[in-house]
Structures are given as structure tokens and as C-alpha cells.
Short mmCIF file of C-alpha atoms and ligand atoms in Angstrom, two decimals:
data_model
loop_
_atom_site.label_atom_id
_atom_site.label_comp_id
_atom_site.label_asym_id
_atom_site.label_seq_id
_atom_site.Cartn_x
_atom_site.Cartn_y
_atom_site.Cartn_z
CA UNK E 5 -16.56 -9.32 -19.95
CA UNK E 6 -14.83 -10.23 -16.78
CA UNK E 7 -16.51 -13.17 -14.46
CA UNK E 8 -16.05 -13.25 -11.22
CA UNK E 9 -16.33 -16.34 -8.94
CA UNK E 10 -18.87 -16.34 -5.99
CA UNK E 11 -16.16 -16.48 -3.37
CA UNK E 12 -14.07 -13.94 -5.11
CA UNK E 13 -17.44 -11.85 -4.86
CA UNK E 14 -17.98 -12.17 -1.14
CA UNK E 15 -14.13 -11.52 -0.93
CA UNK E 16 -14.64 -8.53 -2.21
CA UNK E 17 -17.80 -7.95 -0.56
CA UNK E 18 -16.52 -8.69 2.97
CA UNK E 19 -12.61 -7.56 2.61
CA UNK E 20 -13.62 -4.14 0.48
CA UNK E 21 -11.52 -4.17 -3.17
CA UNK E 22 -8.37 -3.54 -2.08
CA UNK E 23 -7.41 -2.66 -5.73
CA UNK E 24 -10.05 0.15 -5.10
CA UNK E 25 -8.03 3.98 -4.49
CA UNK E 26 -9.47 6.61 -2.48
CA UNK E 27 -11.76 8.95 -5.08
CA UNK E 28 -9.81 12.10 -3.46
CA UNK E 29 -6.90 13.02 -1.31
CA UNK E 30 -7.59 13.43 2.62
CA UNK E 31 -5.74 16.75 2.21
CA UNK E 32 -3.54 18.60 5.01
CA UNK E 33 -5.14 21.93 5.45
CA UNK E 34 -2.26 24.43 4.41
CA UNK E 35 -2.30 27.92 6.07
CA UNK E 36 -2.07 29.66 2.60
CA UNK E 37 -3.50 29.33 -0.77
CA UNK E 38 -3.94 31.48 -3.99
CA UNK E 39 -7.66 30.50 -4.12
CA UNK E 40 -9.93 29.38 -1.31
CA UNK E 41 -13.28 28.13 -1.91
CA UNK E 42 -15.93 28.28 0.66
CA UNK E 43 -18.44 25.94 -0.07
CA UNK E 44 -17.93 21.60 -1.45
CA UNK E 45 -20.91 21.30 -2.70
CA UNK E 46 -20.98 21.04 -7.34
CA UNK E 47 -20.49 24.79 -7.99
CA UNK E 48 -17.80 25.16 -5.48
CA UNK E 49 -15.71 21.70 -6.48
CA UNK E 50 -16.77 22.40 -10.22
CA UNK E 51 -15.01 25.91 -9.43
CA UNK E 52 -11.94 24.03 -8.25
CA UNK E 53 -11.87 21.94 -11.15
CA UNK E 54 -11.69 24.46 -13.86
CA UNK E 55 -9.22 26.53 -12.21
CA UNK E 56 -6.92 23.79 -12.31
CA UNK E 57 -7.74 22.78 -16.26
CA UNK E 58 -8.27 25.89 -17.89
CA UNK E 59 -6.15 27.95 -15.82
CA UNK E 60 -3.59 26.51 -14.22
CA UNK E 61 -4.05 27.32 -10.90
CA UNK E 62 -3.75 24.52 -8.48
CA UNK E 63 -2.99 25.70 -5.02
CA UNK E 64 -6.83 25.97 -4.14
CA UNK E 65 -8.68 24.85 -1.16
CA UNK E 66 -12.21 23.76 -1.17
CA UNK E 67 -13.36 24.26 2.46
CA UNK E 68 -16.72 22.35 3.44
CA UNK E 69 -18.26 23.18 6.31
CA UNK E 70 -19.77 19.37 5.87
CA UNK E 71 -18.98 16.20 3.51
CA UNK E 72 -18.93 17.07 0.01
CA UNK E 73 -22.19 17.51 -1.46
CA UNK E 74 -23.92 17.30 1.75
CA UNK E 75 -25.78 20.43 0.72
CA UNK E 76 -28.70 21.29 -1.83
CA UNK E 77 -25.80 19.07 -4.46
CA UNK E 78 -26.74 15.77 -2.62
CA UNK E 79 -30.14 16.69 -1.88
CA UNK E 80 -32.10 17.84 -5.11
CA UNK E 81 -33.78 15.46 -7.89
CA UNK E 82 -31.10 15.09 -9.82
CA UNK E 83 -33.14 17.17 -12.89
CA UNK E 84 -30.97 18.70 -16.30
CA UNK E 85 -32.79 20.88 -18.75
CA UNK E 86 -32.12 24.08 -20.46
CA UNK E 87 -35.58 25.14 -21.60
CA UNK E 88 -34.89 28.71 -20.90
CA UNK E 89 -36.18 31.69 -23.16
CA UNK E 90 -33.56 34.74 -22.85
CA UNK E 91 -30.89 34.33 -25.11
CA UNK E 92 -28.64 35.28 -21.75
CA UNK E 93 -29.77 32.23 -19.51
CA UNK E 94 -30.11 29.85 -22.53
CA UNK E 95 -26.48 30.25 -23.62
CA UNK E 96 -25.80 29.82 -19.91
CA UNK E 97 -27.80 26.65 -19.29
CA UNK E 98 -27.18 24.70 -22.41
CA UNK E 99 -23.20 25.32 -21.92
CA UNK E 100 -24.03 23.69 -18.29
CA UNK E 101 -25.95 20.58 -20.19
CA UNK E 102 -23.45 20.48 -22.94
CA UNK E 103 -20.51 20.04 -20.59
CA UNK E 104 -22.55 17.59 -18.24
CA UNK E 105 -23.23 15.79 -21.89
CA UNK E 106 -19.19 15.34 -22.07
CA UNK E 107 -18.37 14.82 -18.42
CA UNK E 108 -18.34 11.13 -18.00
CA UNK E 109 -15.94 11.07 -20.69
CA UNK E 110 -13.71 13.69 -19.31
CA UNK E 111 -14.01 12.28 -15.55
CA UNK E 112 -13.72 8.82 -16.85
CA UNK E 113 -16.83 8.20 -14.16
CA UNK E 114 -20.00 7.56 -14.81
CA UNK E 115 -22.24 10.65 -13.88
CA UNK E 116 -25.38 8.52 -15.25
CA UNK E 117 -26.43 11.07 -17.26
CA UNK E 118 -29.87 10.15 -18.80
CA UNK E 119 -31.29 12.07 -21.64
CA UNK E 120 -34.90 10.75 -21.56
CA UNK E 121 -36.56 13.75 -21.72
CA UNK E 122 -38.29 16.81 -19.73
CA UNK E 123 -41.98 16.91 -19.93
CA UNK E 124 -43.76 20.22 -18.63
CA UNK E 125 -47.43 19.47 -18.81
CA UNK E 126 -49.98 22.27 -20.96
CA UNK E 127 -53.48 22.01 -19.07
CA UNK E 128 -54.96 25.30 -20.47
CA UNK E 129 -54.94 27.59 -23.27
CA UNK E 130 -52.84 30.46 -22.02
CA UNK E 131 -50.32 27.56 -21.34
CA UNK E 132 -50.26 25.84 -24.61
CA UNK E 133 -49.73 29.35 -26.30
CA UNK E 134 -47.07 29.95 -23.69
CA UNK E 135 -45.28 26.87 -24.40
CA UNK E 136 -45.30 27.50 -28.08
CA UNK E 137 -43.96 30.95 -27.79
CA UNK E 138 -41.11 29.48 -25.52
CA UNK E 139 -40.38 27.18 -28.09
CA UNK E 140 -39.56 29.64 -30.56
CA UNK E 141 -37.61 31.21 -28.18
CA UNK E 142 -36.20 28.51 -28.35
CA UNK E 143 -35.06 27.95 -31.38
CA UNK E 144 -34.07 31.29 -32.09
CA UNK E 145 -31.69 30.41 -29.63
CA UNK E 146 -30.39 27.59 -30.91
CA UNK E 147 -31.73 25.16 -27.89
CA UNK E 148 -34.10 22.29 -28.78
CA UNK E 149 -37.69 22.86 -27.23
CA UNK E 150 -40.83 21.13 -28.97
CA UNK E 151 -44.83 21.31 -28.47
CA UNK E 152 -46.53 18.08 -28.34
CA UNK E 153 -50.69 17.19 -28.28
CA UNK E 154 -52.02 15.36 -26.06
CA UNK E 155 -52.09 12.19 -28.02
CA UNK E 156 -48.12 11.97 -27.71
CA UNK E 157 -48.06 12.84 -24.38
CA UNK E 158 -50.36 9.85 -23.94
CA UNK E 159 -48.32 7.54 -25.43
CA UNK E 160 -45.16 8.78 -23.88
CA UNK E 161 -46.71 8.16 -20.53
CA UNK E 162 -49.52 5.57 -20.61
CA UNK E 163 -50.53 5.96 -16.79
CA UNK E 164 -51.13 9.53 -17.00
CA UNK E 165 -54.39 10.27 -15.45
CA UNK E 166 -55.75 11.84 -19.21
CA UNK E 167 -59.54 12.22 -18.29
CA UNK E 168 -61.08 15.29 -19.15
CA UNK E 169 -62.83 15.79 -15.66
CA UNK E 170 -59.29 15.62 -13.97
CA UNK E 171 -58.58 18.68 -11.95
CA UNK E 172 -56.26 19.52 -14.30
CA UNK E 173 -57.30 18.67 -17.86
CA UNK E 174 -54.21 17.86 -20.16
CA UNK E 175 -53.92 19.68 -23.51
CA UNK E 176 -50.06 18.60 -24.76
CA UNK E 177 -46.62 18.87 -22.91
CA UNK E 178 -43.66 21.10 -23.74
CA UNK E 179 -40.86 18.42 -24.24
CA UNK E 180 -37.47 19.15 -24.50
CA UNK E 181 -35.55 15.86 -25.37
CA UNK E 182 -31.90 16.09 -24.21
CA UNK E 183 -33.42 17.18 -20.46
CA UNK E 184 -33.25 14.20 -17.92
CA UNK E 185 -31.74 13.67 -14.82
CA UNK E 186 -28.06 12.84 -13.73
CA UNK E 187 -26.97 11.17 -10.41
CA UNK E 188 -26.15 14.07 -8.37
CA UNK E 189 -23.40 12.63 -5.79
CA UNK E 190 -21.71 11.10 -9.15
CA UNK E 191 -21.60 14.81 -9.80
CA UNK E 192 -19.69 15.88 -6.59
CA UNK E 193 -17.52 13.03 -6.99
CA UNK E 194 -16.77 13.34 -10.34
CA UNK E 195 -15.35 17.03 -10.20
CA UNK E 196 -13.95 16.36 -6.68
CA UNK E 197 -11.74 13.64 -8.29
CA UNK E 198 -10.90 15.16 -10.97
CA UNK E 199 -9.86 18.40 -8.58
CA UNK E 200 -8.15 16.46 -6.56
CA UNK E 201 -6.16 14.94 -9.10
CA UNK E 202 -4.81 17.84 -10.56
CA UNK E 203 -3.32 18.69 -7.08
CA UNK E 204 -7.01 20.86 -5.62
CA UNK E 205 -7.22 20.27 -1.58
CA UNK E 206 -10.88 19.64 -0.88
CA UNK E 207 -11.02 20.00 3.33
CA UNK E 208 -14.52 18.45 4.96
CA UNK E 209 -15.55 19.53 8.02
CA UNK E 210 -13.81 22.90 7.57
CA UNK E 211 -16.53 25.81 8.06
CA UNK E 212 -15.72 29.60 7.36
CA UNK E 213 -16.64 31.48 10.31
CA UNK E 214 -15.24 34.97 9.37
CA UNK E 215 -13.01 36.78 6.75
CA UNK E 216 -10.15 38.96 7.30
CA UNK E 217 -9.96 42.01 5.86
CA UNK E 218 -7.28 44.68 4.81
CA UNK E 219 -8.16 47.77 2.75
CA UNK E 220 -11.07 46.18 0.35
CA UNK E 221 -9.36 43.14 0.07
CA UNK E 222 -9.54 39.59 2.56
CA UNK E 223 -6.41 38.63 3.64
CA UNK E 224 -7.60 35.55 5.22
CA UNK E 225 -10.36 33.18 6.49
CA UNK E 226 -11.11 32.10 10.24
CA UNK E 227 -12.07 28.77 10.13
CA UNK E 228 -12.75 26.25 12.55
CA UNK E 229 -9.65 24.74 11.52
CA UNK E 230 -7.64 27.49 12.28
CA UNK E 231 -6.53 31.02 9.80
CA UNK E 232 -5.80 30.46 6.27
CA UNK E 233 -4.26 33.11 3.90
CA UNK E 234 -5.60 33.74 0.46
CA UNK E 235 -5.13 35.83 -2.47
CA UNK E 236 -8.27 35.31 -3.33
CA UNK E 237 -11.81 33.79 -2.81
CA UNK E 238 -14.51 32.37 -4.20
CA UNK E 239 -17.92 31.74 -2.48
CA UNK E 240 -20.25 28.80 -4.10
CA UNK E 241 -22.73 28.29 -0.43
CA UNK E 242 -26.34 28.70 -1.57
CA UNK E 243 -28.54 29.35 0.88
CA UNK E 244 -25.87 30.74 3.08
CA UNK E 245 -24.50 33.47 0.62
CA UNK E 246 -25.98 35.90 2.79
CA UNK E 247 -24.23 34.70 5.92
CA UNK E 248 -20.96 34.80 4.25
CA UNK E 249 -21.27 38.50 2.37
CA UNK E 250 -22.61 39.62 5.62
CA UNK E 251 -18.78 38.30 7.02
CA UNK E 252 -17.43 40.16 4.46
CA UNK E 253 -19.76 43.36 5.01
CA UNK E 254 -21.71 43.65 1.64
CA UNK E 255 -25.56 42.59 1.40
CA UNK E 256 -27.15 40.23 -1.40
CA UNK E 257 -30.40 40.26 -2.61
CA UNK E 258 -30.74 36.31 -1.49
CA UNK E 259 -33.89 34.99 0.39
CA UNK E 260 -32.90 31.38 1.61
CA UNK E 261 -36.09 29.13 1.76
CA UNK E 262 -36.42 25.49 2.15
CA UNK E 263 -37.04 23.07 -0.45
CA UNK E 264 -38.07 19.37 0.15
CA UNK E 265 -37.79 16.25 -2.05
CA UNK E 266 -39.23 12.95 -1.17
CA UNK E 267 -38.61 9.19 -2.77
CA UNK E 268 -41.20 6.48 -3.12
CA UNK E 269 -40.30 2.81 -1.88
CA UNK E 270 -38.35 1.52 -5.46
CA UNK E 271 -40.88 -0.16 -8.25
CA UNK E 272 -40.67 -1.35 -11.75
CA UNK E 273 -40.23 1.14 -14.39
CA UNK E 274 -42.88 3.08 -15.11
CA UNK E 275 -42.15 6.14 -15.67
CA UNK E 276 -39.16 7.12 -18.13
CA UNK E 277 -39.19 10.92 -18.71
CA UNK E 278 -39.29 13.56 -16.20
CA UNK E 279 -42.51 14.96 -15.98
CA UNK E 280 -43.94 18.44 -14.41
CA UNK E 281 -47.22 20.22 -14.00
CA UNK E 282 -47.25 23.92 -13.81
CA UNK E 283 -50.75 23.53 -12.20
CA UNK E 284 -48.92 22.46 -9.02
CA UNK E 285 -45.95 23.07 -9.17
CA UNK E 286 -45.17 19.30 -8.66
CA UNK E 287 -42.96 16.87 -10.83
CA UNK E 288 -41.86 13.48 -10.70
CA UNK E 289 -39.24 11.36 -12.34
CA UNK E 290 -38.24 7.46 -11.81
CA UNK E 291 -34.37 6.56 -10.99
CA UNK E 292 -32.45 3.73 -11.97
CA UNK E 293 -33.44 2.20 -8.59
CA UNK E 294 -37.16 2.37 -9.05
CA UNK E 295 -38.08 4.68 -6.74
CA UNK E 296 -40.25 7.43 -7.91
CA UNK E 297 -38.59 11.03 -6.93
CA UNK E 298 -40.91 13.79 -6.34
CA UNK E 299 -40.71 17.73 -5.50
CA UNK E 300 -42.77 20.80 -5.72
CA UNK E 301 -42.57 24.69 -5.16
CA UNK E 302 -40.13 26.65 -2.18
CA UNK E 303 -42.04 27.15 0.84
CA UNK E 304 -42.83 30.38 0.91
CA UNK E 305 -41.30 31.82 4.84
CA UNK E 306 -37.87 32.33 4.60
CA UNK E 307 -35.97 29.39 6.64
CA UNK E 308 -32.38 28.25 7.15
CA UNK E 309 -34.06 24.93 8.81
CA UNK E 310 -33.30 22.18 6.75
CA UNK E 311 -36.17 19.83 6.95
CA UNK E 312 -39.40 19.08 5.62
CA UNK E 313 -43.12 19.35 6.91
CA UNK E 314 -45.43 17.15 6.57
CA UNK E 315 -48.31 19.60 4.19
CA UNK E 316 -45.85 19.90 1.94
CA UNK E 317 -45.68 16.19 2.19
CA UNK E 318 -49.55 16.15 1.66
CA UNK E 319 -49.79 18.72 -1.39
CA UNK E 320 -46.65 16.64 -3.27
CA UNK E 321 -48.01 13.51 -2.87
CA UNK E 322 -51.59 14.93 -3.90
CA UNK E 323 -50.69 16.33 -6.70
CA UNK E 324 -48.59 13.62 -7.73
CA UNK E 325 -51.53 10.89 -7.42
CA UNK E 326 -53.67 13.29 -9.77
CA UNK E 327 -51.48 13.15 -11.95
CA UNK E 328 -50.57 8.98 -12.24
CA UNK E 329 -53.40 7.59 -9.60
CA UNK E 330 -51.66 4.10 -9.89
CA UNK E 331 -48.93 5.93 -7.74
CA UNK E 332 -51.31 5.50 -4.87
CA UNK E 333 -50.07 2.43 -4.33
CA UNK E 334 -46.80 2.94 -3.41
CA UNK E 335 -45.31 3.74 0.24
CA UNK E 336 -43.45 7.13 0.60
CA UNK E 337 -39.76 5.54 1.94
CA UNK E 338 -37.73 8.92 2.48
CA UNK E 339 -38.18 12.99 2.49
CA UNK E 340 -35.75 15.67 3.15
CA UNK E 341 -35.27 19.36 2.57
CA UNK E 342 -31.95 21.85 1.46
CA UNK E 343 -31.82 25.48 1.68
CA UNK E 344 -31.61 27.56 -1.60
CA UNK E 345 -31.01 30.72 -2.53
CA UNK E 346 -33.43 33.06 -3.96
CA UNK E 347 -33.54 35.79 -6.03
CA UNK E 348 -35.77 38.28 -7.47
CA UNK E 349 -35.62 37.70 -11.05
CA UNK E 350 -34.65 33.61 -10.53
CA UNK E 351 -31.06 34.44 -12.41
CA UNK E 352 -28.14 33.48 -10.63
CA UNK E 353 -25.67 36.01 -9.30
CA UNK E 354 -21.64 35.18 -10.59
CA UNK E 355 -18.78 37.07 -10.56
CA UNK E 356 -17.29 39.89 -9.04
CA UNK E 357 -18.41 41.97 -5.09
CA UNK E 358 -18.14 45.10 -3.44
CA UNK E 359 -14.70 43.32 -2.09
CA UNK E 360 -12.14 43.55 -4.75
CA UNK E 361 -10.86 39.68 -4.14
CA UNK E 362 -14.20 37.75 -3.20
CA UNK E 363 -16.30 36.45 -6.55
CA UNK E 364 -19.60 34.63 -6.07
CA UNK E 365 -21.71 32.35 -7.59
CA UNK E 366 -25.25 32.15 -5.72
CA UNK E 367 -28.72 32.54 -6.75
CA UNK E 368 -29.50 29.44 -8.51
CA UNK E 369 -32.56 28.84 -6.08
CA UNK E 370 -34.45 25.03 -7.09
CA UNK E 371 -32.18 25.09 -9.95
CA UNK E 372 -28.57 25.16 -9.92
CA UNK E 373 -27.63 21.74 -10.42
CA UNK E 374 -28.46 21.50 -14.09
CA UNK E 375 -26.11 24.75 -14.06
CA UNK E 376 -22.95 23.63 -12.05
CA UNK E 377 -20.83 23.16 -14.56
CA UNK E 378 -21.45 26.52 -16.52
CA UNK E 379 -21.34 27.75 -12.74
CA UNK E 380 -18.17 26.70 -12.22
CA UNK E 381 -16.23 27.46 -15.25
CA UNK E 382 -17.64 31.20 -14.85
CA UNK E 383 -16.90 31.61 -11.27
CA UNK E 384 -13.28 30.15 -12.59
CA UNK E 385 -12.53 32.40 -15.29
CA UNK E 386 -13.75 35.18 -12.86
CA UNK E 387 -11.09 34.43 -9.96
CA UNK E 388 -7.87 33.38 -12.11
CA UNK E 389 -8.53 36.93 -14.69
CA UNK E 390 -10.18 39.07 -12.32
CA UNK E 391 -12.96 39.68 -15.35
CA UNK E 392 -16.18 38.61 -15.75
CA UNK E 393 -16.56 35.88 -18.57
CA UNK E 394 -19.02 37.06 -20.99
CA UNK E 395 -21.26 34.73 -20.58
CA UNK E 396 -21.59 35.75 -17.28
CA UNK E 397 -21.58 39.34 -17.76
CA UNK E 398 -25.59 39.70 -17.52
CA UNK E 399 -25.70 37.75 -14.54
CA UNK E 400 -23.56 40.38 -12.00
CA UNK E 401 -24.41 41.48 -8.79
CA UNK E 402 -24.66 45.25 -10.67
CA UNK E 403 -28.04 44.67 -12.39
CA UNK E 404 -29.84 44.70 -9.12
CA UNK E 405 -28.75 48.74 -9.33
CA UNK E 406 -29.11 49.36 -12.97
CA UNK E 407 -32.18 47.01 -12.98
CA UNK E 408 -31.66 45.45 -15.62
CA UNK E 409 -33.06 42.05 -14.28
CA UNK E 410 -33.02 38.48 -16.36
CA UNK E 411 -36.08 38.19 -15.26
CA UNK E 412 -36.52 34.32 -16.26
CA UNK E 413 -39.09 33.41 -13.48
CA UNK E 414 -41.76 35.65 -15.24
CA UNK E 415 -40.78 34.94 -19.27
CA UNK E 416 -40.23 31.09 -19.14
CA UNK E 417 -42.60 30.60 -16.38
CA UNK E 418 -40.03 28.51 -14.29
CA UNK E 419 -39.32 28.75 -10.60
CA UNK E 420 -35.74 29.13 -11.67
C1 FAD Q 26 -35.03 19.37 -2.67
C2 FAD Q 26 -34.26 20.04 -3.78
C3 FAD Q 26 -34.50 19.69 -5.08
C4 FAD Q 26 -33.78 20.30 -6.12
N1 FAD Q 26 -33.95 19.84 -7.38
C5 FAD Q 26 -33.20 20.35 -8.39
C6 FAD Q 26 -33.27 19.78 -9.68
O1 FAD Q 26 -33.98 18.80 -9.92
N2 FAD Q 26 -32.52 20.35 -10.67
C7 FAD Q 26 -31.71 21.42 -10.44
O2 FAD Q 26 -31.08 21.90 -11.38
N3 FAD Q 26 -31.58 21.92 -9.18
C8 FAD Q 26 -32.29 21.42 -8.16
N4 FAD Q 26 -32.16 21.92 -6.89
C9 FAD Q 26 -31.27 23.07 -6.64
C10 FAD Q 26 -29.82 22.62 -6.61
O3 FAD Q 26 -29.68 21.52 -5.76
C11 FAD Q 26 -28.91 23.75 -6.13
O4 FAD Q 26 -29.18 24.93 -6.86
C12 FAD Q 26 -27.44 23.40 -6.34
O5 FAD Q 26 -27.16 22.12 -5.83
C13 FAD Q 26 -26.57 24.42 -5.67
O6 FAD Q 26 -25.25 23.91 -5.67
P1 FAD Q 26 -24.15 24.64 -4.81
O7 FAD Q 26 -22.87 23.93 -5.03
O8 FAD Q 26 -24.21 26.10 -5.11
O9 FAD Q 26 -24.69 24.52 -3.32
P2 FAD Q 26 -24.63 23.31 -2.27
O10 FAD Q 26 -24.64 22.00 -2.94
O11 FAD Q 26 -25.68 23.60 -1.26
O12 FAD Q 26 -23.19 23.49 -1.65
C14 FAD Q 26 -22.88 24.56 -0.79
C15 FAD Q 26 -22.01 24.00 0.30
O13 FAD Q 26 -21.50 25.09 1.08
C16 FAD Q 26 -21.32 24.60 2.39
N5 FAD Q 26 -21.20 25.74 3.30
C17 FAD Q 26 -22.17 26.61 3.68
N6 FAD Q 26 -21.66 27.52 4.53
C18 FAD Q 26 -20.36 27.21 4.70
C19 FAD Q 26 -19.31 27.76 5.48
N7 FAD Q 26 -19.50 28.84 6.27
N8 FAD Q 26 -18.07 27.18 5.43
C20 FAD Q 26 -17.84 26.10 4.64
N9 FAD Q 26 -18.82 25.52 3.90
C21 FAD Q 26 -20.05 26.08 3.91
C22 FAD Q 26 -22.56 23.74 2.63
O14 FAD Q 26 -22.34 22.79 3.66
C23 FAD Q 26 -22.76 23.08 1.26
O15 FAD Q 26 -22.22 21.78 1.16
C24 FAD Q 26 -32.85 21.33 -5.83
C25 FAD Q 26 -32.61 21.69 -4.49
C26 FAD Q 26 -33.30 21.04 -3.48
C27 FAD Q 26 -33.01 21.42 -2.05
#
């Protein structure tokens, strides 16, 4: 291992490394492309990424409207998992968490991926039977997915409140093992890197304001950076998909709500899996910091206001000390809020539009950034072939006609 001396330290500390190279190009906007990407947050940059690998294609813009990851990518608790029970969404999902379990590798970056397991709590009956017949979804579909009692949940987390006159008494835990959490910016970093490397120009502070249209096709996006010709385009913007399709003159069925996140001041480890209660909607996992990171449902009124309130606040932080009362002595250091996209059936929508050169990739709601890589190679294939993977094929913008929904919000009893 290399040693460093104390003044080479504060050298380093003071000067900045000067051995250090910029993660990605500061790119010159060009006025035409063969893809543009609206949106630098992980879908959009992931997007970018595969393009360039598996297709070839490398004159792409992403256009941020922000920084990179400065939307719902930066802002959500870092949670992986792929505990989903349609064969659809699990091949989906678990080709999202097997890629993130091979992209440190690939980036040569650490995305601190951390496999230390996803813990959904089983406080009732109907719950434990649920959880078991998820399981063998499951495993039918090839995804690991266990049942534990509430002995091992016990000794998995020893400061779980485990009385049986809590408000919510616990029975067991659905675990599944490889879930975890991965540092989300390392994320956005990582595939905007790698983009950039393979020749991808990833613009900040570049917001779409309107698309140009010829026939059924765009021609071209206004920006506040001036016009930009495109063959084609590809729209990764979350909670503002519906302000972009209504640009292009198509409606979604997208609801954009607020989510919020908070982080306790940082402590000692405590806590080392990620751990959820269906009772409240409220979960809570520890970083490599200390701090404790916690979240809970959407609230409900549709909102494209991104911050937090403070009985949301008060119902996390609850919910939370029911669940590991020691937590009451810690000191809430930061909350925020990002705007996600909702759908009906909590599926995500990828691939083709009623315009014959736009492709999206949208409806991910509190979950999309266990899915960004699977995202992104989808919304990929979809732009450089024209055709819908088939992987994503279930997940099209059609089944909202032909109603054939994946309707993964009632069967695994998930949010999204
Ligand atoms: C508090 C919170 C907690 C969450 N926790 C989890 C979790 O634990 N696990 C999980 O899997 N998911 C979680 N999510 C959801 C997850 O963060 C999102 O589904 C995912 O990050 C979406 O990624 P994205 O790239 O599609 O969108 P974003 O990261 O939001 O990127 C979209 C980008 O588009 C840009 N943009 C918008 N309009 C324009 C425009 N007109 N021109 C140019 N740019 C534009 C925005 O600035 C933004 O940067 C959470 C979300 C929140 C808010």
C-alpha cells in the first residue's frame, strides 16, 4: 500500500491532486446530433452509455436542464432490490441488479455497491402468507427471495423494537440477500464517465424548452442554449415526462408527486441491512457515513414542488422510532424531496411514442434507481434499432389501451 507523508497530504489537500483528470468532458454543445437525450440524471446518462457500447453510436448529447444527477438520481436512498413477482418486471429488475453487480468493474469506479440485504418486515398473517407466496414467485422466476421468523429477524437486527404490544407486532421479514444500497452520485458519475469517454457530450445547464416537429417526426430541440438538430430522441426526465410529451403533443398516463428522504446526524453502525415496514410505509438503512437514511410513501396531491413538509417529517420519524426506539436519540441533520413519476400499475413506461423518433423511459415512480441500468440499455436498444427490446416489450406505452397492465403495485405489494 502506498504511504503518504503528512505534508504531501495537506499538499494535496490544499493544492487539489493535480494528477487528478476531470471525471467528464466540459463538452461544446454541437447544433446536431444523431441522438439527443433530454434528461442527466442515471436513466438518461445510462442511456448514453449503452448506445455508445453496444451500439456504436457516439454522437449523442445528454442535455440537463441541471448538474448531473441533480434530480430524483442524487436524491433517493440509494436502495437495490429485485423482489418483484411477475416474471415481466423480475427479468427486468434483476438484469438492472445484475449489471449494477458488474459495474464497478466495468467503470473501474467504485459504485459502493453493498449487498447486505433487503428486509421487508411481516407484522400480520395476511402478510406472512403474502410474503411466502412472493417468494415462490420468486423462485419460479429464478430471483432469490426467502421467508424468515421472527427469531432471525431478531438476530439480524438486535435493536428492533420486538415486543408483542408494539403497534406493529413482528411475525418474520421477507429477506432478499443480494438487495442493499449503492451510492447513488457514484452512479451518475460512473456512467457519465464512462459516456463521456467513449466520445457522449453530457451538456449541464441545458434545459429543453420545446421540440420541433416535421410530419410525425422532431427535427430539433429549442433549448436554452440555442436549436439543436436530431435524428432522434430519447426522453429519461421523471417527474417531468408529462411536460416534455405535452411539447411533443402526446399525453402520458404520469402523475408527478413528491417524495422526501431525510438523514440522521452520522452514528456508529447499527444497522447493516435495509429494513422496511409495510405497516407504514417507512424504511431505513445506515450508510457508510453513519447516518441513518430514512423515507416513506409519495404524498398523495400531485406536486412538481420539490421540497419536503414537515408531517411527513413527523410520520417518518414516528414510524421509524417504533420501529428501533434507540433511534430517538439521534438529531435529524438533513431532508429533501424529488419529483417522481407515477403510474397506474407502478410499471415503468420504455420504448417507443405516438412520435415516430421520440422513445421514453418514465414511470419508475420511488423506484427507478435500482432499475437504471436495465433502463438504460432498453431505452438504448430502442433508439439505435427503432424496436422494442423484448424485455421491454410488456412495459410500452400501448398497454394503457389494450389494458394489459403489469400491475406490480397490487401483486408484490410494493409502491413500485
Ligand atoms: C426521496 C426519494 C427516494 C427514492 N428512493 C429510491 C430508492 O431507494 N431506490 C430506488 O430504486 N429508487 C428510489 N427513488 C426513485 C429514483 O430516484 C428514481 O426513480 C430515479 O432516480 C429516476 O431516474 P431518472 O434518471 O429517470 O430521473 P432523474 O434522476 O430525476 O433525472 C431526470 C433529469 O431530467 C432533468 N430534466 C427535467 N426536465 C428537463 C428538461 N426540460 N431539459 C433538460 N433536462 C431536464 C432533471 O433536471 C433531472 O436531472 C427515490 C426517489 C426519491 C425522490
Amino acid at each position: 500500500m502506498r504511504k503518504y507523508s503528512f505534508a504531501s497530504l495537506m499538499g494535496h489537500a490544499l493544492r487539489g491532486n493535480t494528477r487528478w483528470r476531470t471525471a467528464w468532458r466540459d463538452a461544446t454543445l454541437k447544433r446536431q446530433y444523431d441522438a439527443v437525450i433530454i434528461g442527466g440524471g442515471g436513466h438518461g446518462l445510462a442511456t448514453a452509455y449503452y448506445l455508445a457500447k453496444e451500439h456504436g453510436i457516439t454522437n449523442i448529447a445528454v442535455l440537463e436542464k441541471g448538474w448531473i444527477g441533480g434530480g430524483n438520481t442524487g436524491r433517493n436512498t440509494t436502495n437495490v432490490r429485485s423482489d418483484y413477482m411477475f416474471a415481466e418486471s423480475a427479468a427486468l429488475y434483476d438484469l438492472a441488479l445484475r449489471l449494477y453487480e458488474a459495474l464497478a468493474v466495468e467503470f473501474d469506479f467504485n459504485i459502493m455497491l453493498s449487498q447486505r440485504g433487503w428486509m421487508t418486515l411481516i407484522h400480520n398473517q395476511h402478510q406472512l402468507e403474502s410474503a411466502h407466496h412472493k417468494a415462490n414467485w420468486m423462485a419460479c422466476n429464478g430471483v432469490d427471495g426467502e421467508v424468515i421468523d421472527a427469531a432471525a429477524v431478531q438476530k439480524m437486527l438486535p435493536l428492533l423494537n420486538m415486543s408483542s404490544s408494539a403497534r406493529h407486532p413482528i411475525m418474520g421479514a421477507f429477506l432478499q440477500r443480494r438487495g442493499g444500497t449503492i451510492r447513488h452520485d457514484a452512479v451518475a458519475w460512473g456512467y457519465a464517465r464512462a459516456a463521456s469517454d467513449r466520445g457522449v457530450d453530457i451538456v449541464q445547464h441545458c434545459e429543453v424548452v420545446g421540440l420541433e416537429k416535421r410530419g410525425n417526426r422532431i427535427v430539433a430541440v429549442q433549448t436554452n442554449r440555442g436549436r439543436i438538430e436530431c435524428a432522434t430522441v430519447g426522453v429519461a426526465v421523471a417527474g417531468h415526462s408529462s411536460v416534455i410529451a405535452n411539447m411533443a403533443g402526446f399525453r402520458l398516463p404520469v402523475t408527478s408527486h413528491c417524495l422526501q428522504a431525510m438523514v440522521s446526524e452520522p452514528l456508529r453502525p447499527v444497522l447493516d441491512h435495509v429494513v422496511l415496514s409495510p405497516a407504514t410505509g417507512v424504511y431505513v438503512n445506515q450508510t457508510q457515513k453513519g447516518e441513518l437514511v430514512m423515507g416513506s410513501v409519495l404524498d398523495l396531491y400531485q406536486s412538481y414542488g420539490q421540497r419536503g413538509n414537515f408531517p411527513t417529517i413527523e410520520k417518518t420519524l414516528t414510524a421509524v422510532v417504533e420501529m428501533f426506539p434507540m433511534f430517538a436519540q439521534a438529531r435529524l441533520m438533513r431532508h429533501w424531496a424529488g419529483i417522481v413519476d407515477v403510474v397506474p400499475d407502478s410499471s415503468p413506461i420504455l420504448g417507443p411514442t405516438p412520435i415516430d423518433n421520440l422513445y421514453i423511459n418514465c414511470g419508475w415512480g420511488t423506484g427507478g434507481f435500482k432499475a437504471i441500468p436495465a433502463g438504460g440499455l432498453l431505452l438504448a436498444h430502442a433508439l439505435a434499432t427503432g424496436k422494442q427490446h423484448a424485455l421491454a416489450q410488456p412495459f410500452g406505452l400501448e398497454r394503457f389501451r389494450s389494458n394489459r397492465l403489469v400491475d406490480e403495485g397490487a401483486a408484490a405489494g410494493i409502491a413500485h
